PDB file of C-alpha atoms in Angstrom:
ATOM      1  CA  UNK A 187      33.661  -4.819 -20.642  1.00 48.00           C
ATOM      2  CA  UNK A 188      35.141  -2.496 -18.089  1.00 56.00           C
ATOM      3  CA  UNK A 189      34.055   0.993 -17.698  1.00 58.00           C
ATOM      4  CA  UNK A 190      36.560   3.842 -18.229  1.00 57.00           C
ATOM      5  CA  UNK A 191      36.447   6.265 -15.168  1.00 62.00           C
ATOM      6  CA  UNK A 192      38.190   9.689 -14.843  1.00 61.00           C
ATOM      7  CA  UNK A 193      40.083   9.395 -11.645  1.00 66.00           C
ATOM      8  CA  UNK A 194      41.259  13.146 -11.340  1.00 65.00           C
ATOM      9  CA  UNK A 195      44.662  14.648 -11.492  1.00 67.00           C
ATOM     10  CA  UNK A 196      47.394  12.841  -9.238  1.00 64.00           C
ATOM     11  CA  UNK A 197      45.167   9.744  -8.303  1.00 65.00           C
ATOM     12  CA  UNK A 198      46.519   7.297 -10.950  1.00 69.00           C
ATOM     13  CA  UNK A 199      48.280   5.458  -7.971  1.00 66.00           C
ATOM     14  CA  UNK A 200      45.047   5.284  -5.886  1.00 65.00           C
ATOM     15  CA  UNK A 201      42.941   3.821  -8.793  1.00 69.00           C
ATOM     16  CA  UNK A 202      45.331   1.560 -10.419  1.00 68.00           C
ATOM     17  CA  UNK A 203      45.613  -1.121  -7.853  1.00 65.00           C
ATOM     18  CA  UNK A 204      41.855  -2.396  -8.728  1.00 69.00           C
ATOM     19  CA  UNK A 205      43.190  -3.282 -12.071  1.00 70.00           C
ATOM     20  CA  UNK A 206      46.529  -5.121 -10.837  1.00 72.00           C
ATOM     21  CA  UNK A 207      46.975  -8.620 -10.440  1.00 68.00           C
ATOM     22  CA  UNK A 208      47.582 -10.089  -6.959  1.00 72.00           C
ATOM     23  CA  UNK A 209      51.139  -9.900  -5.664  1.00 70.00           C
ATOM     24  CA  UNK A 210      52.035  -6.831  -7.939  1.00 67.00           C
ATOM     25  CA  UNK A 211      54.118  -4.309  -6.737  1.00 68.00           C
ATOM     26  CA  UNK A 212      53.111  -0.740  -5.928  1.00 67.00           C
ATOM     27  CA  UNK A 213      52.694   1.589  -8.898  1.00 69.00           C
ATOM     28  CA  UNK A 214      52.115   5.373  -8.433  1.00 70.00           C
ATOM     29  CA  UNK A 215      52.621   6.611 -11.998  1.00 70.00           C
ATOM     30  CA  UNK A 216      51.841   5.078 -15.655  1.00 72.00           C
ATOM     31  CA  UNK A 217      55.415   5.621 -16.896  1.00 75.00           C
ATOM     32  CA  UNK A 218      53.759   7.122 -19.955  1.00 79.00           C
ATOM     33  CA  UNK A 219      53.078  10.822 -19.676  1.00 78.00           C
ATOM     34  CA  UNK A 220      50.039  10.684 -22.323  1.00 85.00           C
ATOM     35  CA  UNK A 221      48.637   7.597 -20.919  1.00 81.00           C
ATOM     36  CA  UNK A 222      48.698   9.100 -17.381  1.00 79.00           C
ATOM     37  CA  UNK A 223      47.008  12.397 -18.709  1.00 80.00           C
ATOM     38  CA  UNK A 224      44.314  10.449 -20.341  1.00 80.00           C
ATOM     39  CA  UNK A 225      43.667   8.252 -17.316  1.00 78.00           C
ATOM     40  CA  UNK A 226      43.456  11.221 -15.006  1.00 76.00           C
ATOM     41  CA  UNK A 227      41.625  13.737 -17.093  1.00 78.00           C
ATOM     42  CA  UNK A 228      39.364  11.563 -19.426  1.00 76.00           C
ATOM     43  CA  UNK A 229      38.976  11.713 -23.130  1.00 83.00           C
ATOM     44  CA  UNK A 230      38.369  15.344 -23.587  1.00 85.00           C
ATOM     45  CA  UNK A 231      41.128  16.283 -21.264  1.00 82.00           C
ATOM     46  CA  UNK A 232      43.756  13.901 -22.852  1.00 84.00           C
ATOM     47  CA  UNK A 233      42.747  15.157 -26.346  1.00 90.00           C
ATOM     48  CA  UNK A 234      43.189  18.710 -25.352  1.00 90.00           C
ATOM     49  CA  UNK A 235      46.553  17.909 -23.924  1.00 88.00           C
ATOM     50  CA  UNK A 236      47.677  16.210 -27.102  1.00 92.00           C
ATOM     51  CA  UNK A 237      46.189  19.068 -29.221  1.00 92.00           C
ATOM     52  CA  UNK A 238      48.081  21.565 -27.308  1.00 91.00           C
ATOM     53  CA  UNK A 239      51.450  19.850 -27.770  1.00 91.00           C
ATOM     54  CA  UNK A 240      50.661  18.988 -31.358  1.00 93.00           C
ATOM     55  CA  UNK A 241      50.136  22.659 -32.124  1.00 92.00           C
ATOM     56  CA  UNK A 242      53.494  23.492 -30.571  1.00 91.00           C
ATOM     57  CA  UNK A 243      55.207  20.815 -32.645  1.00 93.00           C
ATOM     58  CA  UNK A 244      53.614  21.813 -35.901  1.00 94.00           C
ATOM     59  CA  UNK A 245      53.737  25.541 -35.408  1.00 92.00           C
ATOM     60  CA  UNK A 246      57.352  25.516 -34.094  1.00 92.00           C
ATOM     61  CA  UNK A 247      58.475  23.547 -37.152  1.00 93.00           C
ATOM     62  CA  UNK A 248      56.551  25.892 -39.508  1.00 92.00           C
ATOM     63  CA  UNK A 249      58.088  28.913 -37.820  1.00 91.00           C
ATOM     64  CA  UNK A 250      61.719  27.553 -38.141  1.00 92.00           C
ATOM     65  CA  UNK A 251      61.233  26.747 -41.580  1.00 91.00           C
ATOM     66  CA  UNK A 252      60.103  30.296 -42.381  1.00 89.00           C
ATOM     67  CA  UNK A 253      62.843  31.958 -40.372  1.00 88.00           C
ATOM     68  CA  UNK A 254      64.915  33.885 -42.849  1.00 89.00           C
ATOM     69  CA  UNK A 255      67.758  34.745 -40.531  1.00 87.00           C
ATOM     70  CA  UNK A 256      70.353  31.888 -40.128  1.00 90.00           C
ATOM     71  CA  UNK A 257      71.230  32.735 -36.585  1.00 89.00           C
ATOM     72  CA  UNK A 258      67.932  32.943 -35.159  1.00 90.00           C
ATOM     73  CA  UNK A 259      66.843  29.802 -37.246  1.00 91.00           C
ATOM     74  CA  UNK A 260      69.821  27.942 -35.509  1.00 92.00           C
ATOM     75  CA  UNK A 261      68.553  29.147 -31.985  1.00 92.00           C
ATOM     76  CA  UNK A 262      65.193  28.166 -32.654  1.00 92.00           C
ATOM     77  CA  UNK A 263      66.116  24.795 -33.845  1.00 93.00           C
ATOM     78  CA  UNK A 264      68.090  24.189 -30.654  1.00 94.00           C
ATOM     79  CA  UNK A 265      65.341  24.906 -28.474  1.00 93.00           C
ATOM     80  CA  UNK A 266      62.854  23.089 -30.659  1.00 94.00           C
ATOM     81  CA  UNK A 267      64.933  19.943 -30.475  1.00 94.00           C
ATOM     82  CA  UNK A 268      64.806  20.102 -26.794  1.00 93.00           C
ATOM     83  CA  UNK A 269      61.011  20.543 -26.789  1.00 93.00           C
ATOM     84  CA  UNK A 270      60.612  17.538 -29.121  1.00 93.00           C
ATOM     85  CA  UNK A 271      63.111  15.338 -27.263  1.00 92.00           C
ATOM     86  CA  UNK A 272      61.220  15.832 -23.848  1.00 91.00           C
ATOM     87  CA  UNK A 273      57.829  15.092 -25.627  1.00 91.00           C
ATOM     88  CA  UNK A 274      59.238  12.009 -27.228  1.00 91.00           C
ATOM     89  CA  UNK A 275      60.581  10.741 -23.880  1.00 88.00           C
ATOM     90  CA  UNK A 276      57.312  11.129 -22.149  1.00 86.00           C
ATOM     91  CA  UNK A 277      56.120   8.265 -24.040  1.00 86.00           C
ATOM     92  CA  UNK A 278      58.349   5.998 -21.793  1.00 85.00           C
ATOM     93  CA  UNK A 279      58.521   8.022 -18.642  1.00 80.00           C
ATOM     94  CA  UNK A 280      56.508  10.494 -16.609  1.00 78.00           C
ATOM     95  CA  UNK A 281      58.101  13.983 -16.862  1.00 77.00           C
ATOM     96  CA  UNK A 282      54.876  15.829 -16.837  1.00 77.00           C
ATOM     97  CA  UNK A 283      54.033  14.420 -13.432  1.00 73.00           C
ATOM     98  CA  UNK A 284      57.317  15.656 -12.010  1.00 75.00           C
ATOM     99  CA  UNK A 285      56.873  19.533 -11.089  1.00 75.00           C
ATOM    100  CA  UNK A 286      60.514  20.266 -11.296  1.00 79.00           C
ATOM    101  CA  UNK A 287      60.946  18.787 -14.893  1.00 82.00           C
ATOM    102  CA  UNK A 288      57.574  20.066 -16.012  1.00 83.00           C
ATOM    103  CA  UNK A 289      58.386  23.690 -14.859  1.00 86.00           C
ATOM    104  CA  UNK A 290      61.795  23.769 -16.626  1.00 87.00           C
ATOM    105  CA  UNK A 291      59.997  22.245 -19.759  1.00 88.00           C
ATOM    106  CA  UNK A 292      57.300  24.833 -19.645  1.00 88.00           C
ATOM    107  CA  UNK A 293      59.887  27.571 -19.390  1.00 89.00           C
ATOM    108  CA  UNK A 294      61.970  26.298 -22.388  1.00 90.00           C
ATOM    109  CA  UNK A 295      58.642  26.265 -24.443  1.00 91.00           C
ATOM    110  CA  UNK A 296      57.756  29.782 -23.355  1.00 89.00           C
ATOM    111  CA  UNK A 297      61.295  30.879 -24.396  1.00 90.00           C
ATOM    112  CA  UNK A 298      60.853  29.108 -27.784  1.00 92.00           C
ATOM    113  CA  UNK A 299      57.491  31.167 -28.259  1.00 89.00           C
ATOM    114  CA  UNK A 300      59.187  34.279 -27.106  1.00 88.00           C
ATOM    115  CA  UNK A 301      62.033  33.945 -29.619  1.00 87.00           C
ATOM    116  CA  UNK A 302      59.823  32.540 -32.327  1.00 87.00           C
ATOM    117  CA  UNK A 303      57.071  35.338 -32.087  1.00 82.00           C
ATOM    118  CA  UNK A 304      59.399  38.207 -32.128  1.00 65.00           C
ATOM    119  CA  UNK A 305      59.438  40.355 -35.213  1.00 59.00           C
ATOM    120  CA  UNK A 306      61.591  38.891 -37.915  1.00 52.00           C
ATOM    121  CA  UNK A 307      63.573  42.002 -38.473  1.00 46.00           C
ATOM    122  CA  UNK A 308      65.264  41.932 -35.136  1.00 46.00           C
ATOM    123  CA  UNK A 309      68.096  39.520 -34.287  1.00 47.00           C
ATOM    124  CA  UNK A 310      67.741  36.562 -32.009  1.00 49.00           C
ATOM    125  CA  UNK A 311      69.416  38.408 -29.185  1.00 53.00           C
ATOM    126  CA  UNK A 312      67.803  41.938 -29.709  1.00 53.00           C
ATOM    127  CA  UNK A 313      68.049  44.259 -26.859  1.00 53.00           C
ATOM    128  CA  UNK A 314      64.980  46.274 -27.668  1.00 56.00           C
ATOM    129  CA  UNK A 315      61.789  45.392 -25.964  1.00 57.00           C
ATOM    130  CA  UNK A 316      58.925  44.565 -28.124  1.00 57.00           C
ATOM    131  CA  UNK A 317      56.511  47.452 -28.919  1.00 58.00           C
ATOM    132  CA  UNK A 318      53.049  46.915 -27.317  1.00 55.00           C
ATOM    133  CA  UNK A 319      50.186  49.355 -28.763  1.00 62.00           C
ATOM    134  CA  UNK A 320      47.753  48.430 -26.023  1.00 64.00           C
ATOM    135  CA  UNK A 321      49.575  47.585 -22.816  1.00 69.00           C
ATOM    136  CA  UNK A 322      46.537  48.079 -20.599  1.00 76.00           C
ATOM    137  CA  UNK A 323      44.662  45.506 -22.533  1.00 74.00           C
ATOM    138  CA  UNK A 324      47.496  43.006 -22.427  1.00 69.00           C
ATOM    139  CA  UNK A 325      47.831  43.530 -18.564  1.00 75.00           C
ATOM    140  CA  UNK A 326      44.049  43.086 -18.301  1.00 79.00           C
ATOM    141  CA  UNK A 327      44.014  39.793 -20.461  1.00 77.00           C
ATOM    142  CA  UNK A 328      46.671  38.546 -17.905  1.00 79.00           C
ATOM    143  CA  UNK A 329      44.289  38.701 -14.971  1.00 83.00           C
ATOM    144  CA  UNK A 330      42.216  35.472 -15.806  1.00 83.00           C
ATOM    145  CA  UNK A 331      45.603  33.846 -16.366  1.00 78.00           C
ATOM    146  CA  UNK A 332      46.790  34.714 -13.073  1.00 82.00           C
ATOM    147  CA  UNK A 333      43.401  33.663 -11.363  1.00 84.00           C
ATOM    148  CA  UNK A 334      43.737  30.242 -13.186  1.00 80.00           C
ATOM    149  CA  UNK A 335      47.215  29.796 -11.975  1.00 78.00           C
ATOM    150  CA  UNK A 336      46.258  30.606  -8.343  1.00 81.00           C
ATOM    151  CA  UNK A 337      43.486  28.176  -8.628  1.00 80.00           C
ATOM    152  CA  UNK A 338      45.679  25.371  -9.889  1.00 76.00           C
ATOM    153  CA  UNK A 339      48.161  26.094  -7.119  1.00 76.00           C
ATOM    154  CA  UNK A 340      45.563  25.917  -4.588  1.00 76.00           C
ATOM    155  CA  UNK A 341      44.036  22.503  -5.838  1.00 73.00           C
ATOM    156  CA  UNK A 342      47.361  21.012  -6.389  1.00 71.00           C
ATOM    157  CA  UNK A 343      48.690  22.087  -2.760  1.00 73.00           C
ATOM    158  CA  UNK A 344      46.958  19.343  -1.049  1.00 73.00           C
ATOM    159  CA  UNK A 345      48.586  16.767  -3.235  1.00 70.00           C
ATOM    160  CA  UNK A 346      51.918  18.378  -3.047  1.00 69.00           C
ATOM    161  CA  UNK A 347      51.972  18.432   0.903  1.00 74.00           C
ATOM    162  CA  UNK A 348      50.774  14.753   0.944  1.00 73.00           C
ATOM    163  CA  UNK A 349      53.721  13.789  -1.350  1.00 70.00           C
ATOM    164  CA  UNK A 350      56.140  15.889   0.875  1.00 70.00           C
ATOM    165  CA  UNK A 351      55.070  14.119   3.943  1.00 74.00           C
ATOM    166  CA  UNK A 352      55.572  10.715   2.472  1.00 69.00           C
TER     167      UNK A 352
END
């Protein structure tokens, strides 16, 4: 029985040749976004990844079903369909490993959350900004997120520069 080893983000192409048969061509990615995430982050990381996207899928569907405004429901349904299509296509391709595709997908997912979480009394294209009762707390809560983004950017920079040279 082979031992399952976590290889780290971006290292699938380095670890996979140990399991290939002789004469097989080079493989850099798993061509399945979920399998690749499990291989690179292990069981805990893969399950967290699946849980995150499952939450988005179920919460989004519940939010669309509960939307009383027809126009906003159609807008949410269209964005949601794009999210689900991306997630389904990730079973046969590697969108999560492509930074340009993943960034657009994250932006669309953020747009869905922004539209779905806004108050139900306002229209889908409301021009009034949301009222925040504690703006200082919200800004302070964003600091750990910004630190995590800076750390993730720094960690992934070496891999990005290496790919850029190739």
